Amino acid sequence: VALLTTIGTLVGGAEGSGGEWVFDAEMLLRVSDPSTVLHVCVYSSVGRDQLLGQWVLTLKYLVTQPDYCKHAPPLARSRDGSISGTFYLSDAKLRGSAVRALGPSELGKGFSGEVDMRLHWMHAASLPPPPPPKRRTAMEQLNENSGETALRLGNVRELRTALSSLPLRLSCGEVSFRDVSVGIKDLFTGYKGDIEMDLRDELANCRSTSSRDRLYEDRAEEVTDVVNMK
């Protein structure tokens, strides 16, 4: 889901030379999946749109650990669960996105400026449930997941530097896996897999979800290649 604010108002400095802008916009997103990635982007509307900076947060951290993000201290936390403060923007290559003692957070500035925000994730029983997601193929779903994973990782070079600085290292010799069964099936690229297409008529005549699941599982066992490792 992508939402756009109105064009900001210049309140300090000069356009193109470190100006300060106010957007004064409130945006509402209906989200039920805590693994959803919140991706905030700031663009320049002068001529061709150009990405000035971006900020990323996995929504679950708004509840479990709100300060697990790029921000300038202090980060204010209200009784209603909202957080507000100044958040550092990374550049187009996500430099400065790492959280663990890396990049511009120690310098008091971001690679690509800062943005002041107030974020609040709350349960609203009065709101209707979100509309059903748009129908997508398996490959479209995988591509979306890959994009979210890339945002969570941030800049890979910074991530590697953070991991190399951890005080805990494991040196492993031989690793053995025993009594493992791996089911292998061709990845389908359409809206339905081979089993769904084969059982189209039979599934349509099933009256309960349990019977459909059982029919699907039985056919899956017939057509799936199983590799047994001892």
mmCIF file of C-alpha atoms in Angstrom, residues 182-189 192-198 216 219-227:
data_model
loop_
_atom_site.group_PDB
_atom_site.id
_atom_site.type_symbol
_atom_site.label_atom_id
_atom_site.label_comp_id
_atom_site.label_asym_id
_atom_site.label_seq_id
_atom_site.Cartn_x
_atom_site.Cartn_y
_atom_site.Cartn_z
ATOM 1 C CA VAL A 182 12.305 -33.207 2.309
ATOM 2 C CA GLY A 183 9.277 -32.734 0.057
ATOM 3 C CA ILE A 184 10.178 -31.350 -3.366
ATOM 4 C CA LYS A 185 7.619 -29.952 -5.772
ATOM 5 C CA ASP A 186 7.927 -27.727 -8.821
ATOM 6 C CA LEU A 187 7.350 -24.044 -8.104
ATOM 7 C CA PHE A 188 4.326 -22.823 -9.997
ATOM 8 C CA THR A 189 4.232 -19.345 -11.522
ATOM 9 C CA LYS A 192 -2.920 -21.938 -9.030
ATOM 10 C CA GLY A 193 -0.621 -24.911 -8.745
ATOM 11 C CA ASP A 194 -0.772 -28.209 -10.542
ATOM 12 C CA ILE A 195 -2.756 -29.863 -7.758
ATOM 13 C CA GLU A 196 -5.414 -27.143 -7.742
ATOM 14 C CA MET A 197 -5.810 -27.454 -11.499
ATOM 15 C CA ASP A 198 -6.027 -31.258 -11.384
ATOM 16 C CA TYR A 216 -5.446 -31.717 -1.349
ATOM 17 C CA ARG A 219 -2.976 -35.664 -3.861
ATOM 18 C CA ALA A 220 0.115 -33.786 -2.685
ATOM 19 C CA GLU A 221 1.537 -36.997 -1.228
ATOM 20 C CA GLU A 222 0.975 -38.719 -4.568
ATOM 21 C CA VAL A 223 2.731 -36.144 -6.734
ATOM 22 C CA THR A 224 5.442 -34.813 -4.411
ATOM 23 C CA ASP A 225 8.940 -36.253 -4.625
ATOM 24 C CA VAL A 226 10.278 -37.085 -1.172
ATOM 25 C CA VAL A 227 13.985 -37.264 -0.494
#
